[in-house]
Amino acid sequence: MTSAYIKILLREFNRIFERKTLYLISIILPIIIFLTYGFIYKQEIIREIPVSIYDNDNSSLSQKIIEQVESSSSLRIVKYNFNLEEVKNDFKSGSVHAAFYIPKGFEKNIKMNKNSTIVVYINSSNLIFNNIILKDATTIIKTVSASILLKKIRSKGNSFNKSLDIINPVRIETASLYNYNYSYLNYLVPGLIGFTLQMMIMISSVLVFSSEFSHGSFNELVRISKFSSFNIIIGKLTSHFLIHITNILLILFIIFPFFNIHVKGAYTNLFFIYIIFVLTNLLIAFAVSSLIKDQQLATEVVVFFNTPAFIFSGFTFPLWAMPNIHASIAYTMPFTYFINSSIKIMYMNCSLSYIKNEILIFSALIMISLVITFLSISYKIKNSNKDLD
């Protein structure tokens, strides 16, 4: 049994390295794609979003607001407009993503104790820009408003501290516990890497049995295995698993440190999650490959299964906000559980006890896929015996 297992293991390694498609998908492409993700988001935080100023007041107070905009690390003034038509054209050309409009009589109204309005036009077609600009614009306006109010209250003889208490009777303090600087690198790259890893594993592994059927080499495989489903499955599984172990090591000990992606939790826990994630995807692909003899159809099935995984995972839109039918689909995908568990370990420093549900589901998917593969290969071995007879 041991010698048959080793023969299949070595045979599968040869098949992987002899076939450019498998070699490319399993080894070369992951390295290129993982590095690409890291370089794309290396800046981490979006800075210097181009904005314009339409100052129709030209007062000392409007100048103070412009200085506040200039001091923001997220915003960069690239143009000064002279009418609203220019503002519209700048939005359409894409040269700016926001415009601050200070109306005529702005300072005069403030001095007369009247409310005055600053209009911030935002290109909301891009939600990322929209949220950053809205946050910074709100901070700028609140800062200027507080400064004006503080000056008025102090002019009545109140001390600085008492004036602050009058302006802010209720203060709020926020503490960002995880991903405190809202880094896109720390948030997006681990998720994109996990999704890509799942896609690469399934596309390469779905050819494991279907290619044997398509190329008529399954009977040879059966003879080498000594008619053992166990030898066939474990031999092939070991070879692909060892290759993807190198991908896991690449991610955790080269990609993450190189791009300074923070891992607050234990590397052993994160490594464990990657291991069961890889095993789950391998065995799901094995199950599909053992059931579908046509390798093109088998590939189409796993591509169809994987394509929506990133959207359905809850990574970009919460599962609880999705329609029930879509959330149900999401819960059938390994990537959903990988994202939940990896975030808990990487950002929240959770122990494995906090992700026991995800581990149980991974284990169930592994067992179900293994049973399906075993039954399917056993059935095909029986049929191959008839052919050999």
Short mmCIF file of C-alpha atoms in Angstrom, two decimals:
data_model
loop_
_atom_site.label_atom_id
_atom_site.label_comp_id
_atom_site.label_asym_id
_atom_site.label_seq_id
_atom_site.Cartn_x
_atom_site.Cartn_y
_atom_site.Cartn_z
CA MET A 1 0.00 0.00 0.00
CA THR A 2 2.82 2.38 0.92
CA SER A 3 4.71 1.79 -2.30
CA ALA A 4 1.54 2.33 -4.38
CA TYR A 5 0.84 5.57 -2.51
CA ILE A 6 4.40 6.84 -3.14
CA LYS A 7 4.16 5.92 -6.83
CA ILE A 8 0.93 7.91 -7.21
CA LEU A 9 2.40 10.81 -5.26
CA LEU A 10 5.45 10.98 -7.53
CA ARG A 11 3.31 10.42 -10.63
CA GLU A 12 1.11 13.37 -9.68
CA PHE A 13 4.12 15.61 -9.09
CA ASN A 14 5.38 14.68 -12.57
CA ARG A 15 1.97 15.46 -14.08
CA ILE A 16 1.92 18.88 -12.40
CA PHE A 17 5.41 19.88 -13.51
CA GLU A 18 5.04 18.41 -17.01
CA ARG A 19 1.84 20.34 -17.72
CA LYS A 20 2.42 24.06 -18.12
CA THR A 21 -1.18 24.94 -17.23
CA LEU A 22 -1.08 23.18 -13.86
CA TYR A 23 2.41 24.45 -13.07
CA LEU A 24 1.44 28.00 -14.01
CA ILE A 25 -1.84 28.03 -12.03
CA SER A 26 -0.48 26.26 -8.95
CA ILE A 27 2.94 27.89 -8.55
CA ILE A 28 3.77 30.82 -10.85
CA LEU A 29 0.51 32.80 -11.01
CA PRO A 30 -0.09 32.93 -7.24
CA ILE A 31 3.33 34.54 -6.68
CA ILE A 32 2.72 37.16 -9.38
CA ILE A 33 -0.84 37.95 -8.27
CA PHE A 34 -0.04 38.12 -4.54
CA LEU A 35 2.82 40.55 -5.20
CA THR A 36 0.61 42.61 -7.51
CA TYR A 37 -2.04 43.00 -4.80
CA GLY A 38 0.57 44.15 -2.32
CA PHE A 39 2.06 46.76 -4.66
CA ILE A 40 -1.38 48.10 -5.67
CA TYR A 41 -2.38 48.82 -2.07
CA LYS A 42 1.09 49.54 -0.68
CA GLN A 43 0.16 53.18 -0.05
CA GLU A 44 -2.42 51.84 2.45
CA ILE A 45 -4.45 55.04 2.81
CA ILE A 46 -5.89 57.27 0.09
CA ARG A 47 -4.33 60.72 0.31
CA GLU A 48 -4.50 63.98 -1.63
CA ILE A 49 -7.87 63.51 -3.32
CA PRO A 50 -8.11 66.36 -5.88
CA VAL A 51 -10.69 69.00 -4.91
CA SER A 52 -11.53 72.52 -6.05
CA ILE A 53 -12.53 75.71 -4.23
CA TYR A 54 -15.21 78.16 -5.35
CA ASP A 55 -14.77 81.09 -2.98
CA ASN A 56 -17.49 83.61 -3.77
CA ASP A 57 -16.94 85.51 -0.51
CA ASN A 58 -13.19 86.24 -0.59
CA SER A 59 -13.08 87.07 3.09
CA SER A 60 -10.66 86.34 5.91
CA LEU A 61 -13.02 83.65 7.20
CA SER A 62 -13.32 81.96 3.82
CA GLN A 63 -9.51 82.03 3.62
CA LYS A 64 -9.38 80.26 6.98
CA ILE A 65 -11.59 77.49 5.61
CA ILE A 66 -9.36 77.15 2.55
CA GLU A 67 -6.33 76.81 4.84
CA GLN A 68 -8.11 74.03 6.73
CA VAL A 69 -8.76 72.19 3.46
CA GLU A 70 -5.11 72.62 2.46
CA SER A 71 -3.95 71.18 5.79
CA SER A 72 -5.96 67.97 5.31
CA SER A 73 -3.75 65.03 4.31
CA SER A 74 -6.66 63.42 2.46
CA LEU A 75 -7.48 66.44 0.27
CA ARG A 76 -5.46 68.47 -2.24
CA ILE A 77 -6.67 71.70 -3.79
CA VAL A 78 -5.94 71.52 -7.52
CA LYS A 79 -8.12 74.34 -8.81
CA TYR A 80 -10.00 77.50 -7.89
CA ASN A 81 -13.35 77.91 -9.65
CA PHE A 82 -15.17 81.12 -10.50
CA ASN A 83 -18.67 79.76 -11.20
CA LEU A 84 -20.76 76.62 -10.69
CA GLU A 85 -20.56 75.71 -14.37
CA GLU A 86 -16.80 75.24 -13.98
CA VAL A 87 -17.44 72.99 -10.99
CA LYS A 88 -19.78 70.78 -13.05
CA ASN A 89 -17.28 70.54 -15.90
CA ASP A 90 -14.48 69.59 -13.52
CA PHE A 91 -16.59 66.76 -12.11
CA LYS A 92 -17.41 65.48 -15.59
CA SER A 93 -13.78 65.63 -16.72
CA GLY A 94 -12.69 63.75 -13.58
CA SER A 95 -10.15 66.40 -12.60
CA VAL A 96 -11.74 66.82 -9.14
CA HIS A 97 -13.82 64.62 -6.84
CA ALA A 98 -15.20 67.39 -4.63
CA ALA A 99 -15.71 71.14 -4.61
CA PHE A 100 -16.09 73.51 -1.65
CA TYR A 101 -18.49 76.37 -2.42
CA ILE A 102 -18.32 79.36 -0.06
CA PRO A 103 -21.26 81.69 -0.87
CA LYS A 104 -21.13 85.48 -1.02
CA GLY A 105 -21.85 87.14 2.31
CA PHE A 106 -20.60 84.12 4.27
CA GLU A 107 -18.45 86.08 6.76
CA LYS A 108 -20.95 88.96 6.94
CA ASN A 109 -23.75 86.59 8.00
CA ILE A 110 -21.55 85.02 10.67
CA LYS A 111 -20.71 88.42 12.14
CA MET A 112 -24.43 89.27 12.20
CA ASN A 113 -25.07 86.05 14.18
CA LYS A 114 -26.86 84.48 11.23
CA ASN A 115 -26.39 80.93 10.04
CA SER A 116 -24.30 80.55 6.93
CA THR A 117 -23.84 77.53 4.72
CA ILE A 118 -20.85 75.99 2.98
CA VAL A 119 -21.82 73.61 0.19
CA VAL A 120 -19.55 70.64 -0.43
CA TYR A 121 -20.22 69.03 -3.79
CA ILE A 122 -19.03 65.40 -3.76
CA ASN A 123 -18.75 62.92 -6.60
CA SER A 124 -20.69 60.11 -4.92
CA SER A 125 -20.27 57.72 -7.84
CA ASN A 126 -17.18 56.48 -6.00
CA LEU A 127 -18.14 55.42 -2.47
CA ILE A 128 -14.55 55.31 -1.25
CA PHE A 129 -13.84 58.91 -2.24
CA ASN A 130 -17.28 59.95 -1.01
CA ASN A 131 -16.72 58.61 2.52
CA ILE A 132 -13.24 60.10 2.89
CA ILE A 133 -14.26 63.53 1.57
CA LEU A 134 -17.43 63.60 3.67
CA LYS A 135 -15.47 62.73 6.82
CA ASP A 136 -12.79 65.37 6.23
CA ALA A 137 -15.25 68.06 5.11
CA THR A 138 -17.36 67.48 8.23
CA THR A 139 -14.27 67.74 10.44
CA ILE A 140 -13.14 70.95 8.73
CA ILE A 141 -16.54 72.66 9.03
CA LYS A 142 -16.95 71.59 12.66
CA THR A 143 -13.47 72.89 13.49
CA VAL A 144 -14.14 76.28 11.90
CA SER A 145 -17.60 76.51 13.52
CA ALA A 146 -16.17 75.68 16.94
CA SER A 147 -13.44 78.29 16.46
CA ILE A 148 -16.01 80.99 15.62
CA LEU A 149 -18.23 80.05 18.55
CA LEU A 150 -15.27 79.88 20.94
CA LYS A 151 -14.24 83.40 19.96
CA LYS A 152 -17.75 84.73 20.58
CA ILE A 153 -18.10 83.06 23.98
CA ARG A 154 -14.67 84.19 25.16
CA SER A 155 -15.49 87.76 24.15
CA LYS A 156 -18.10 87.70 26.94
CA GLY A 157 -15.39 87.18 29.55
CA ASN A 158 -15.47 83.38 29.86
CA SER A 159 -12.25 81.44 30.35
CA PHE A 160 -10.92 79.18 27.61
CA ASN A 161 -11.83 75.94 29.43
CA LYS A 162 -15.30 77.18 30.37
CA SER A 163 -15.86 78.25 26.77
CA LEU A 164 -14.91 74.76 25.58
CA ASP A 165 -17.40 73.23 28.02
CA ILE A 166 -20.16 75.48 26.69
CA ILE A 167 -19.35 74.59 23.08
CA ASN A 168 -19.05 70.86 23.76
CA PRO A 169 -21.28 69.90 26.70
CA VAL A 170 -21.17 66.30 25.48
CA ARG A 171 -17.92 64.96 24.08
CA ILE A 172 -17.43 61.78 22.15
CA GLU A 173 -14.30 59.68 22.08
CA THR A 174 -13.91 56.94 19.50
CA ALA A 175 -11.34 54.17 19.64
CA SER A 176 -10.67 52.12 16.51
CA LEU A 177 -9.79 48.74 17.97
CA TYR A 178 -8.94 46.91 14.74
CA ASN A 179 -7.25 48.32 11.64
CA TYR A 180 -7.05 51.63 13.49
CA ASN A 181 -5.73 53.62 10.50
CA TYR A 182 -8.32 52.21 8.06
CA SER A 183 -5.56 50.74 5.89
CA TYR A 184 -6.72 49.30 2.58
CA LEU A 185 -3.56 47.18 2.53
CA ASN A 186 -4.39 45.46 5.82
CA TYR A 187 -8.08 45.14 4.99
CA LEU A 188 -8.23 44.22 1.30
CA VAL A 189 -5.02 42.35 0.49
CA PRO A 190 -5.49 39.35 2.86
CA GLY A 191 -9.03 38.90 1.54
CA LEU A 192 -8.00 39.19 -2.11
CA ILE A 193 -5.16 36.73 -1.51
CA GLY A 194 -7.55 34.23 0.10
CA PHE A 195 -10.02 34.54 -2.77
CA THR A 196 -7.27 34.13 -5.38
CA LEU A 197 -5.84 31.15 -3.51
CA GLN A 198 -9.25 29.46 -3.50
CA MET A 199 -9.71 30.12 -7.22
CA MET A 200 -6.23 28.82 -8.12
CA ILE A 201 -6.62 25.70 -5.97
CA MET A 202 -9.97 24.74 -7.43
CA ILE A 203 -9.08 25.44 -11.06
CA SER A 204 -5.87 23.40 -10.86
CA SER A 205 -7.27 20.60 -8.69
CA VAL A 206 -10.47 20.07 -10.66
CA LEU A 207 -8.28 18.62 -13.42
CA VAL A 208 -6.89 15.92 -11.11
CA PHE A 209 -9.39 13.19 -12.06
CA SER A 210 -11.21 14.72 -15.03
CA SER A 211 -7.94 14.88 -16.99
CA GLU A 212 -7.34 11.18 -16.24
CA PHE A 213 -10.77 10.38 -17.68
CA SER A 214 -10.34 12.71 -20.68
CA HIS A 215 -6.90 11.38 -21.59
CA GLY A 216 -7.76 7.72 -20.97
CA SER A 217 -5.11 7.26 -18.28
CA PHE A 218 -7.46 6.33 -15.42
CA ASN A 219 -6.98 2.57 -15.91
CA GLU A 220 -3.21 3.05 -15.62
CA LEU A 221 -3.78 5.01 -12.39
CA VAL A 222 -5.95 2.18 -11.04
CA ARG A 223 -3.25 -0.42 -11.74
CA ILE A 224 -0.55 1.69 -10.03
CA SER A 225 -2.81 2.17 -7.00
CA LYS A 226 -3.41 -1.59 -6.76
CA PHE A 227 -7.12 -0.88 -7.20
CA SER A 228 -7.24 1.26 -4.05
CA SER A 229 -9.39 4.41 -3.90
CA PHE A 230 -7.51 5.39 -0.76
CA ASN A 231 -4.11 5.30 -2.49
CA ILE A 232 -5.41 7.32 -5.44
CA ILE A 233 -7.07 10.05 -3.39
CA ILE A 234 -4.40 10.40 -0.70
CA GLY A 235 -1.53 10.20 -3.20
CA LYS A 236 -2.97 12.95 -5.39
CA LEU A 237 -4.12 15.00 -2.41
CA THR A 238 -0.67 14.94 -0.79
CA SER A 239 1.11 16.24 -3.90
CA HIS A 240 -1.26 19.18 -4.40
CA PHE A 241 -1.40 19.90 -0.68
CA LEU A 242 2.40 20.12 -0.44
CA ILE A 243 2.51 22.58 -3.33
CA HIS A 244 -0.10 24.81 -1.72
CA ILE A 245 1.70 24.59 1.63
CA THR A 246 4.50 26.50 -0.11
CA ASN A 247 1.92 29.11 -1.18
CA ILE A 248 0.77 29.46 2.43
CA LEU A 249 4.37 29.91 3.60
CA LEU A 250 4.88 32.48 0.84
CA ILE A 251 1.82 34.44 2.00
CA LEU A 252 2.50 34.36 5.74
CA PHE A 253 6.28 34.71 5.85
CA ILE A 254 7.14 36.68 2.70
CA ILE A 255 4.13 38.64 1.37
CA PHE A 256 2.76 39.77 4.74
CA PRO A 257 6.12 40.88 6.22
CA PHE A 258 7.33 42.43 2.95
CA PHE A 259 4.26 44.68 2.66
CA ASN A 260 4.00 45.17 6.43
CA ILE A 261 0.55 43.58 6.66
CA HIS A 262 -0.19 43.38 10.36
CA VAL A 263 -0.99 40.06 12.04
CA LYS A 264 -1.97 40.63 15.67
CA GLY A 265 -2.91 37.02 16.37
CA ALA A 266 -0.78 33.90 16.59
CA TYR A 267 0.81 32.82 13.32
CA THR A 268 0.18 29.20 14.29
CA ASN A 269 -3.57 29.86 14.42
CA LEU A 270 -3.52 31.69 11.10
CA PHE A 271 -1.43 28.92 9.56
CA PHE A 272 -3.97 26.37 10.80
CA ILE A 273 -6.85 28.29 9.20
CA TYR A 274 -4.98 28.46 5.90
CA ILE A 275 -4.31 24.71 6.11
CA ILE A 276 -7.95 23.70 6.56
CA PHE A 277 -9.00 26.30 3.97
CA VAL A 278 -6.64 24.76 1.42
CA LEU A 279 -7.76 21.22 2.29
CA THR A 280 -11.42 22.19 1.95
CA ASN A 281 -10.91 23.70 -1.49
CA LEU A 282 -8.76 20.80 -2.66
CA LEU A 283 -11.35 18.22 -1.67
CA ILE A 284 -14.30 20.15 -3.09
CA ALA A 285 -12.41 20.32 -6.40
CA PHE A 286 -11.56 16.61 -6.10
CA ALA A 287 -15.25 15.79 -5.59
CA VAL A 288 -16.27 17.78 -8.69
CA SER A 289 -13.41 16.27 -10.69
CA SER A 290 -14.34 12.71 -9.68
CA LEU A 291 -18.00 13.20 -10.64
CA ILE A 292 -17.55 14.99 -13.98
CA LYS A 293 -15.46 13.20 -16.59
CA ASP A 294 -15.35 16.11 -19.04
CA GLN A 295 -12.49 18.33 -17.87
CA GLN A 296 -13.83 21.43 -19.61
CA LEU A 297 -17.23 21.03 -17.95
CA ALA A 298 -15.58 20.34 -14.58
CA THR A 299 -13.53 23.53 -14.93
CA GLU A 300 -16.62 25.55 -15.85
CA VAL A 301 -18.43 24.25 -12.75
CA VAL A 302 -15.70 25.39 -10.32
CA VAL A 303 -15.30 28.73 -12.10
CA PHE A 304 -19.07 29.25 -11.82
CA PHE A 305 -18.90 28.31 -8.14
CA ASN A 306 -15.94 30.58 -7.38
CA THR A 307 -16.73 33.70 -9.40
CA PRO A 308 -19.28 35.20 -6.96
CA ALA A 309 -17.41 34.03 -3.84
CA PHE A 310 -15.79 37.41 -3.17
CA ILE A 311 -19.10 39.28 -3.47
CA PHE A 312 -21.10 36.74 -1.44
CA SER A 313 -18.52 36.44 1.34
CA GLY A 314 -19.72 39.48 3.28
CA PHE A 315 -16.31 41.07 2.74
CA THR A 316 -17.61 44.01 0.69
CA PHE A 317 -21.25 43.98 1.83
CA PRO A 318 -22.53 42.46 5.10
CA LEU A 319 -24.28 39.09 4.89
CA TRP A 320 -27.04 40.19 7.25
CA ALA A 321 -27.98 42.96 4.79
CA MET A 322 -28.27 40.56 1.83
CA PRO A 323 -31.52 38.85 0.79
CA ASN A 324 -31.87 35.46 2.51
CA ILE A 325 -31.34 33.49 -0.70
CA HIS A 326 -28.02 35.22 -1.39
CA ALA A 327 -26.86 34.81 2.19
CA SER A 328 -27.71 31.10 1.95
CA ILE A 329 -25.51 30.78 -1.14
CA ALA A 330 -22.70 32.58 0.69
CA TYR A 331 -22.79 30.03 3.51
CA THR A 332 -21.98 27.22 1.05
CA MET A 333 -18.66 28.81 0.07
CA PRO A 334 -15.38 28.13 1.93
CA PHE A 335 -14.17 31.69 1.35
CA THR A 336 -16.97 33.07 3.56
CA TYR A 337 -15.69 31.12 6.56
CA PHE A 338 -12.07 31.84 5.71
CA ILE A 339 -12.68 35.60 5.74
CA ASN A 340 -14.52 35.49 9.06
CA SER A 341 -11.88 33.37 10.77
CA SER A 342 -8.80 35.10 9.31
CA ILE A 343 -10.11 38.57 10.26
CA LYS A 344 -10.70 37.41 13.83
CA ILE A 345 -7.16 36.07 14.09
CA MET A 346 -5.31 38.79 12.15
CA TYR A 347 -7.01 41.87 13.56
CA MET A 348 -8.71 40.80 16.80
CA ASN A 349 -6.03 38.43 18.11
CA CYS A 350 -8.69 35.75 18.68
CA SER A 351 -7.84 32.24 19.76
CA LEU A 352 -9.21 29.22 17.90
CA SER A 353 -12.05 28.96 20.41
CA TYR A 354 -13.60 32.08 18.85
CA ILE A 355 -13.69 30.47 15.41
CA LYS A 356 -14.83 26.98 16.39
CA ASN A 357 -17.98 27.32 14.25
CA GLU A 358 -15.90 28.07 11.15
CA ILE A 359 -13.58 25.15 11.96
CA LEU A 360 -16.56 22.80 12.34
CA ILE A 361 -17.99 23.91 8.99
CA PHE A 362 -14.61 23.50 7.28
CA SER A 363 -14.39 20.00 8.81
CA ALA A 364 -17.89 19.14 7.59
CA LEU A 365 -17.09 20.33 4.05
CA ILE A 366 -13.87 18.30 4.09
CA MET A 367 -15.65 15.12 5.24
CA ILE A 368 -18.54 15.49 2.78
CA SER A 369 -16.19 16.14 -0.14
CA LEU A 370 -13.93 13.26 0.89
CA VAL A 371 -16.84 10.81 1.08
CA ILE A 372 -18.19 11.92 -2.32
CA THR A 373 -14.74 11.57 -3.89
CA PHE A 374 -14.15 8.17 -2.30
CA LEU A 375 -17.52 6.78 -3.42
CA SER A 376 -17.14 8.19 -6.93
CA ILE A 377 -13.59 6.86 -7.42
CA SER A 378 -14.54 3.47 -5.93
CA TYR A 379 -17.41 3.21 -8.39
CA LYS A 380 -15.16 4.10 -11.31
CA ILE A 381 -12.53 1.58 -10.16
CA LYS A 382 -15.19 -1.16 -10.28
CA ASN A 383 -16.09 -0.12 -13.81
CA SER A 384 -12.43 -0.09 -14.78
CA ASN A 385 -12.11 -3.66 -13.44
CA LYS A 386 -14.83 -4.71 -15.85
CA ASP A 387 -12.99 -3.01 -18.70
CA LEU A 388 -9.73 -4.72 -17.73
CA ASP A 389 -11.47 -8.10 -17.53
#
